[in-house]
Coordinates of N, CA, C and O in Angstrom, one line a residue:
M1 N 0.9 -1.2 0.0 CA -0.1 0.0 0.0 C 0.9 1.2 0.0 O 0.5 2.2 -0.6
A2 N 2.0 1.2 0.6 CA 2.8 2.4 0.7 C 3.3 2.8 -0.7 O 3.5 4.0 -1.0
D3 N 3.4 1.8 -1.7 CA 3.8 2.1 -3.0 C 2.8 3.0 -3.6 O 3.1 4.0 -4.4
I4 N 1.5 2.8 -3.4 CA 0.4 3.6 -3.9 C 0.5 5.0 -3.5 O 0.4 5.9 -4.4
F5 N 0.7 5.1 -2.2 CA 0.8 6.5 -1.6 C 2.0 7.3 -2.2 O 2.0 8.5 -2.4
E6 N 3.1 6.5 -2.4 CA 4.3 7.1 -2.9 C 4.1 7.6 -4.4 O 4.5 8.6 -4.7
K7 N 3.4 6.8 -5.2 CA 3.0 7.1 -6.6 C 2.1 8.3 -6.6 O 2.2 9.3 -7.5
A8 N 1.1 8.4 -5.6 CA 0.2 9.6 -5.5 C 1.0 10.8 -5.3 O 0.8 11.9 -5.9
K9 N 2.0 10.6 -4.3 CA 2.9 11.8 -4.0 C 3.7 12.2 -5.2 O 3.8 13.5 -5.5
E10 N 4.2 11.3 -5.9 CA 5.0 11.7 -7.2 C 4.1 12.4 -8.2 O 4.5 13.3 -8.8
L11 N 2.9 11.8 -8.4 CA 1.9 12.5 -9.2 C 1.6 13.9 -8.7 O 1.6 14.9 -9.6
G12 N 1.4 14.2 -7.5 CA 1.2 15.4 -7.0 C 2.4 16.4 -7.3 O 2.2 17.5 -7.7
V13 N 3.6 15.9 -7.1 CA 4.7 16.7 -7.4 C 4.8 17.0 -8.9 O 5.1 18.2 -9.3
M14 N 4.5 16.1 -9.7 CA 4.6 16.2 -11.2 C 3.5 17.3 -11.6 O 3.7 18.1 -12.5
I15 N 2.3 17.2 -11.0 CA 1.3 18.2 -11.2 C 1.8 19.6 -10.9 O 1.6 20.6 -11.6
V16 N 2.4 19.7 -9.7 CA 2.8 21.1 -9.3 C 3.9 21.6 -10.1 O 4.1 22.8 -10.4
E17 N 4.7 20.7 -10.8 CA 5.7 21.1 -11.6 C 5.4 21.3 -13.0 O 6.2 21.7 -13.9
S18 N 4.1 20.9 -13.4 CA 3.6 21.1 -14.7 C 3.5 22.6 -15.2 O 3.3 23.4 -14.4
E19 N 3.6 22.7 -16.6 CA 3.4 24.1 -17.1 C 2.0 24.6 -16.8 O 1.9 25.8 -16.5
E20 N 1.0 23.7 -16.9 CA -0.4 24.1 -16.6 C -0.4 24.7 -15.2 O -1.1 25.8 -15.0
Y21 N 0.2 24.1 -14.2 CA 0.1 24.6 -12.9 C 0.8 25.9 -12.7 O 0.4 26.8 -12.1
K22 N 2.1 25.9 -13.3 CA 2.9 27.0 -13.1 C 2.2 28.3 -13.8 O 2.2 29.4 -13.2
T23 N 1.6 28.0 -15.0 CA 0.8 29.1 -15.6 C -0.3 29.5 -14.8 O -0.6 30.8 -14.8
L24 N -1.1 28.7 -14.3 CA -2.2 29.0 -13.3 C -1.7 29.8 -12.2 O -2.3 31.0 -11.9
K25 N -0.7 29.5 -11.5 CA -0.2 30.3 -10.4 C 0.3 31.7 -10.8 O 0.1 32.7 -10.2
S26 N 1.1 31.8 -11.9 CA 1.6 33.1 -12.4 C 0.5 34.0 -12.8 O 0.6 35.2 -12.5
T27 N -0.5 33.5 -13.5 CA -1.5 34.3 -14.0 C -2.4 34.7 -12.8 O -2.9 35.9 -12.8
E28 N -2.5 33.9 -11.8 CA -3.4 34.2 -10.6 C -2.7 35.4 -9.9 O -3.3 36.4 -9.5
E29 N -1.4 35.3 -9.7 CA -0.6 36.4 -9.0 C -0.7 37.7 -9.8 O -0.9 38.7 -9.2
A30 N -0.6 37.6 -11.1 CA -0.7 38.8 -12.0 C -2.0 39.4 -11.8 O -2.1 40.7 -11.8
Q31 N -3.1 38.6 -11.8 CA -4.4 39.1 -11.7 C -4.6 39.8 -10.3 O -5.1 40.9 -10.2
L32 N -4.1 39.1 -9.2 CA -4.2 39.7 -8.0 C -3.4 41.0 -7.7 O -3.6 41.8 -6.8
D33 N -2.3 41.1 -8.5 CA -1.5 42.3 -8.4 C -2.0 43.5 -9.1 O -1.5 44.6 -9.0
D34 N -3.1 43.2 -10.0 CA -3.6 44.3 -10.8 C -4.8 44.8 -10.2 O -5.9 44.2 -10.1
K35 N -4.8 46.1 -9.8 CA -5.9 46.7 -9.0 C -7.1 46.7 -9.8 O -8.2 46.4 -9.3
E36 N -7.0 47.0 -11.1 CA -8.2 47.1 -12.0 C -8.9 45.7 -12.0 O -10.1 45.6 -12.0
A37 N -8.1 44.6 -12.2 CA -8.5 43.3 -12.3 C -9.3 42.9 -11.0 O -10.3 42.2 -11.1
V38 N -8.7 43.2 -9.9 CA -9.3 42.9 -8.6 C -10.7 43.6 -8.4 O -11.7 43.0 -8.0
E39 N -10.7 44.8 -8.8 CA -12.0 45.7 -8.7 C -13.0 45.0 -9.6 O -14.2 44.8 -9.3
L40 N -12.6 44.6 -10.8 CA -13.5 44.1 -11.9 C -14.1 42.7 -11.3 O -15.2 42.4 -11.4
M41 N -13.2 41.9 -10.7 CA -13.6 40.6 -10.2 C -14.6 40.7 -9.0 O -15.6 40.1 -8.8
M42 N -14.3 41.8 -8.1 CA -15.3 42.0 -7.0 C -16.6 42.4 -7.5 O -17.6 42.0 -7.0
E43 N -16.5 43.4 -8.5 CA -17.8 43.8 -9.0 C -18.6 42.6 -9.8 O -19.8 42.5 -9.6
Y44 N -17.8 41.8 -10.4 CA -18.4 40.7 -11.1 C -19.0 39.7 -10.1 O -20.2 39.2 -10.3
H45 N -18.3 39.4 -9.1 CA -18.9 38.5 -8.1 C -20.1 39.0 -7.4 O -21.1 38.3 -7.2
T46 N -20.2 40.3 -7.1 CA -21.4 41.0 -6.6 C -22.5 40.9 -7.5 O -23.7 40.5 -7.2
T47 N -22.2 41.2 -8.8 CA -23.3 41.2 -9.8 C -23.8 39.7 -10.0 O -25.0 39.5 -10.0
R48 N -22.9 38.8 -10.0 CA -23.3 37.4 -10.2 C -24.2 36.9 -9.0 O -25.2 36.3 -9.2
Q49 N -23.8 37.4 -7.8 CA -24.6 36.9 -6.6 C -26.0 37.6 -6.7 O -27.0 36.9 -6.4
T50 N -26.1 38.8 -7.1 CA -27.4 39.5 -7.2 C -28.2 38.8 -8.3 O -29.4 38.5 -8.0
L51 N -27.6 38.5 -9.4 CA -28.4 37.7 -10.5 C -28.9 36.4 -10.1 O -29.9 36.0 -10.3
N52 N -27.9 35.7 -9.3 CA -28.3 34.3 -8.8 C -29.5 34.4 -7.9 O -30.4 33.6 -7.9
E53 N -29.4 35.4 -7.0 CA -30.5 35.5 -6.0 C -31.9 35.8 -6.7 O -32.9 35.3 -6.4
K54 N -31.8 36.6 -7.8 CA -33.1 36.9 -8.6 C -33.6 35.7 -9.4 O -34.7 35.4 -9.6
A55 N -32.6 34.8 -9.9 CA -32.9 33.7 -10.7 C -33.5 32.6 -9.9 O -34.3 31.8 -10.5
V56 N -33.3 32.5 -8.7 CA -33.9 31.5 -7.9 C -35.3 31.8 -7.3 O -36.0 31.0 -6.7
N57 N -35.8 33.0 -7.7 CA -37.1 33.4 -7.3 C -38.1 32.5 -8.1 O -38.1 32.4 -9.2
P58 N -39.0 31.8 -7.3 CA -39.9 30.9 -7.9 C -41.0 31.6 -8.8 O -41.5 31.0 -9.7
D59 N -41.2 32.8 -8.6 CA -42.1 33.6 -9.5 C -41.5 34.2 -10.7 O -42.1 35.0 -11.3
I60 N -40.2 34.0 -11.0 CA -39.6 34.6 -12.1 C -40.2 34.2 -13.4 O -40.5 33.0 -13.6
T61 N -40.3 35.1 -14.3 CA -40.9 34.8 -15.6 C -39.7 34.3 -16.5 O -38.6 34.6 -16.2
K62 N -40.1 33.6 -17.6 CA -39.1 33.2 -18.5 C -38.4 34.4 -19.1 O -37.1 34.3 -19.4
E63 N -39.1 35.4 -19.4 CA -38.4 36.7 -19.9 C -37.5 37.3 -18.9 O -36.4 37.7 -19.4
D64 N -37.9 37.4 -17.8 CA -36.9 37.9 -16.6 C -35.7 37.0 -16.5 O -34.6 37.5 -16.4
F65 N -35.9 35.7 -16.6 CA -34.8 34.8 -16.5 C -33.9 34.9 -17.7 O -32.7 35.1 -17.5
E66 N -34.3 35.2 -18.8 CA -33.6 35.4 -20.0 C -32.8 36.7 -19.9 O -31.6 36.8 -20.2
A67 N -33.4 37.7 -19.4 CA -32.7 38.9 -19.1 C -31.6 38.8 -18.2 O -30.6 39.4 -18.3
L68 N -31.9 38.0 -17.1 CA -30.7 37.8 -16.1 C -29.6 37.0 -16.9 O -28.4 37.3 -16.6
K69 N -29.9 36.1 -17.7 CA -28.8 35.5 -18.4 C -28.0 36.4 -19.4 O -26.8 36.3 -19.4
V70 N -28.7 37.3 -20.0 CA -28.0 38.4 -20.8 C -27.1 39.2 -19.9 O -26.1 39.6 -20.2
A71 N -27.6 39.6 -18.7 CA -26.9 40.5 -17.8 C -25.7 39.7 -17.3 O -24.6 40.3 -17.1
A72 N -25.8 38.4 -17.0 CA -24.7 37.7 -16.5 C -23.6 37.5 -17.6 O -22.4 37.6 -17.3
Q73 N -24.0 37.3 -18.8 CA -23.1 37.2 -19.9 C -22.3 38.6 -20.2 O -21.1 38.6 -20.4
A74 N -23.1 39.6 -20.0 CA -22.5 41.0 -20.2 C -21.5 41.3 -19.0 O -20.4 41.8 -19.3
A75 N -21.8 40.8 -17.8 CA -20.9 41.0 -16.7 C -19.6 40.2 -17.0 O -18.4 40.6 -16.7
F76 N -19.8 38.9 -17.5 CA -18.6 38.1 -17.8 C -17.8 38.7 -18.9 O -16.5 38.8 -18.9
D77 N -18.4 39.2 -20.0 CA -17.7 39.9 -21.1 C -16.9 41.0 -20.7 O -15.8 41.2 -21.1
K78 N -17.5 41.7 -19.6 CA -16.8 42.9 -19.1 C -15.4 42.6 -18.4 O -14.4 43.1 -18.7
I79 N -15.5 41.6 -17.6 CA -14.2 41.2 -17.0 C -13.3 40.6 -17.9 O -12.0 40.6 -17.7
M80 N -13.7 39.9 -19.0 CA -12.9 39.2 -19.9 C -12.1 40.3 -20.9 O -11.2 39.9 -21.6
K81 N -12.5 41.5 -20.7 CA -11.7 42.6 -21.5 C -10.4 42.9 -20.8 O -9.5 43.4 -21.4
N82 N -10.2 42.5 -19.6 CA -9.0 42.7 -18.8 C -8.0 41.5 -19.2 O -8.4 40.3 -18.9
D83 N -6.9 41.9 -19.7 CA -5.9 40.9 -20.1 C -5.5 39.9 -19.0 O -5.2 38.7 -19.3
K84 N -5.3 40.5 -17.8 CA -4.8 39.6 -16.7 C -5.9 38.5 -16.3 O -5.6 37.4 -16.0
I85 N -7.2 39.0 -16.4 CA -8.3 38.1 -16.0 C -8.4 37.1 -17.1 O -8.6 35.8 -16.8
K86 N -8.3 37.5 -18.3 CA -8.5 36.6 -19.4 C -7.4 35.6 -19.4 O -7.7 34.4 -19.6
A87 N -6.2 35.9 -19.2 CA -5.1 35.0 -19.0 C -5.3 34.0 -17.9 O -5.0 32.8 -18.0
Y88 N -5.8 34.5 -16.8 CA -6.1 33.6 -15.6 C -7.2 32.6 -15.9 O -7.1 31.4 -15.6
V89 N -8.3 33.1 -16.6 CA -9.4 32.2 -16.9 C -8.9 31.1 -17.9 O -9.3 29.9 -17.8
A90 N -8.1 31.5 -18.9 CA -7.5 30.5 -19.8 C -6.6 29.4 -19.1 O -6.7 28.2 -19.3
A91 N -5.8 29.9 -18.1 CA -4.9 29.0 -17.4 C -5.8 28.1 -16.5 O -5.5 26.9 -16.4
Q92 N -6.9 28.6 -15.9 CA -7.7 27.7 -15.1 C -8.3 26.7 -15.9 O -8.4 25.5 -15.5
Q93 N -8.7 26.9 -17.2 CA -9.3 26.0 -18.1 C -8.2 24.9 -18.5 O -8.5 23.8 -18.5
G94 N -7.0 25.4 -18.8 CA -5.9 24.5 -19.1 C -5.6 23.6 -18.0 O -5.4 22.3 -18.2
F95 N -5.5 24.1 -16.8 CA -5.3 23.2 -15.7 C -6.4 22.2 -15.4 O -6.1 21.0 -15.1
A96 N -7.6 22.7 -15.5 CA -8.9 21.9 -15.3 C -8.8 20.7 -16.4 O -9.2 19.6 -16.0
N97 N -8.5 21.0 -17.6 CA -8.5 20.1 -18.6 C -7.4 18.9 -18.3 O -7.7 17.8 -18.5
M98 N -6.2 19.4 -17.9 CA -5.2 18.4 -17.5 C -5.7 17.6 -16.3 O -5.5 16.3 -16.4
M99 N -6.3 18.1 -15.3 CA -6.7 17.3 -14.2 C -7.8 16.4 -14.6 O -7.9 15.2 -14.1
E100 N -8.7 16.8 -15.6 CA -9.7 15.9 -16.0 C -9.1 14.7 -16.7 O -9.6 13.6 -16.6
Q101 N -8.1 15.0 -17.5 CA -7.4 13.8 -18.3 C -6.7 12.9 -17.3 O -6.9 11.7 -17.4
I102 N -6.2 13.4 -16.2 CA -5.6 12.5 -15.2 C -6.6 11.7 -14.5 O -6.5 10.5 -14.4
N103 N -7.7 12.4 -14.2 CA -8.8 11.7 -13.5 C -9.5 10.6 -14.4 O -9.8 9.5 -13.9
N104 N -9.5 10.9 -15.7 CA -10.1 9.9 -16.6 C -9.2 8.7 -16.8 O -9.7 7.6 -16.8
I105 N -7.9 9.0 -16.8 CA -7.0 7.8 -16.9 C -7.0 6.9 -15.6 O -7.1 5.7 -15.8
L106 N -7.0 7.6 -14.5 CA -7.2 6.8 -13.3 C -8.5 6.1 -13.2 O -8.5 4.9 -12.8
S107 N -9.6 6.7 -13.6 CA -10.9 6.0 -13.7 C -10.9 4.9 -14.6 O -11.5 3.8 -14.2
Y108 N -10.2 5.0 -15.7 CA -10.1 3.9 -16.7 C -9.5 2.7 -16.1 O -10.0 1.5 -16.2
Y109 N -8.4 2.9 -15.5 CA -7.6 1.7 -14.9 C -8.3 1.2 -13.7 O -8.2 0.0 -13.4
V110 N -9.1 1.9 -13.0 CA -9.9 1.4 -11.8 C -11.1 0.7 -12.3 O -11.4 -0.4 -11.9
S111 N -11.8 1.3 -13.2 CA -13.1 0.7 -13.6 C -13.1 -0.1 -15.0 O -14.0 -0.8 -15.3
G112 N -12.1 0.2 -15.8 CA -12.0 -0.3 -17.1 C -12.9 0.2 -18.1 O -13.0 -0.3 -19.2
K113 N -13.4 1.4 -17.7 CA -14.4 2.0 -18.6 C -13.8 3.3 -18.9 O -13.4 4.1 -18.1
D114 N -14.1 3.8 -20.2 CA -13.7 5.1 -20.7 C -14.7 6.1 -20.0 O -15.9 5.9 -20.2
N115 N -14.2 7.1 -19.4 CA -15.0 8.1 -18.8 C -15.4 9.2 -19.8 O -14.6 10.2 -19.9
E116 N -16.6 9.1 -20.4 CA -17.1 10.1 -21.2 C -16.2 10.6 -22.3 O -16.0 11.8 -22.6
G117 N -15.6 9.6 -22.9 CA -14.7 10.0 -24.1 C -13.3 10.5 -23.7 O -12.6 11.0 -24.6
G118 N -13.0 10.5 -22.5 CA -11.7 10.9 -22.0 C -10.6 10.0 -22.3 O -10.8 9.0 -23.0
C119 N -9.4 10.3 -21.8 CA -8.3 9.4 -22.1 C -8.4 8.1 -21.6 O -8.9 7.9 -20.4
T120 N -8.2 7.0 -22.3 CA -8.4 5.6 -21.9 C -7.1 5.0 -21.5 O -7.0 3.9 -21.0
G121 N -6.0 5.7 -21.6 CA -4.7 5.2 -21.3 C -4.1 4.6 -22.7 O -2.9 4.3 -22.7
S122 N -4.9 4.4 -23.6 CA -4.5 4.0 -25.0 C -4.5 5.2 -25.9 O -5.5 5.8 -26.1
C123 N -3.4 5.5 -26.5 CA -3.3 6.7 -27.3 C -4.0 6.6 -28.5 O -4.2 7.7 -29.2
S124 N -4.6 5.4 -28.8 CA -5.4 5.3 -30.1 C -6.7 6.1 -29.9 O -7.3 6.5 -30.9
S125 N -7.2 6.3 -28.7 CA -8.5 7.0 -28.5 C -8.3 8.5 -28.6 O -9.3 9.2 -28.6
C126 N -7.1 9.0 -28.5 CA -7.0 10.5 -28.5 C -5.9 10.9 -29.6 O -5.5 12.1 -29.7
G127 N -5.5 10.0 -30.4 CA -4.6 10.3 -31.4 C -3.2 10.7 -30.9 O -2.4 11.3 -31.6
G128 N -2.8 10.3 -29.8 CA -1.6 10.6 -29.1 C -1.4 12.0 -28.6 O -0.3 12.3 -28.2
S129 N -2.5 12.7 -28.5 CA -2.4 14.1 -28.0 C -2.4 14.1 -26.4 O -2.2 15.2 -25.9
C130 N -2.4 13.0 -25.8 CA -2.4 13.0 -24.3 C -1.1 13.2 -23.7 O -1.0 13.5 -22.5
G131 N 0.0 12.9 -24.5 CA 1.3 13.2 -24.0 C 1.9 12.0 -23.2 O 2.9 12.1 -22.5
H132 N 1.3 10.8 -23.3 CA 1.9 9.6 -22.7 C 3.3 9.3 -23.2 O 3.5 9.5 -24.4
N133 N 4.1 8.7 -22.4 CA 5.3 8.2 -22.9 C 5.0 6.7 -23.3 O 4.6 6.0 -22.6
H134 N 5.5 6.5 -24.5 CA 5.2 5.1 -25.1 C 6.3 4.2 -24.8 O 7.4 4.4 -24.9

């Protein structure tokens, strides 16, 4: 059993040393160091919370709900105009994709089933884009 935990530790170290993780951390720091980005994110979270509170109202009409969706998209579009936020969001997505691939590989070997089209551990399913060492 100790071998399993040692391999998990090795995987954790490899994740922290990955470009995806490093990019995530550097873009996060850049965003937090940018006063405009911080203010935009605070405004965005407040707007989202307000919109979510309105959206859960059981008496909301379909038209009002659609208007809230438009307002939420407008709020997101506003923050994405900031280069630091845009880079951080892209880095979050890149890191999330990597973690999903790792989880899919682990799930495949535990269950023997492909998890929603993810990596199966066989590069034939992804055309070799998974980065496995052969």
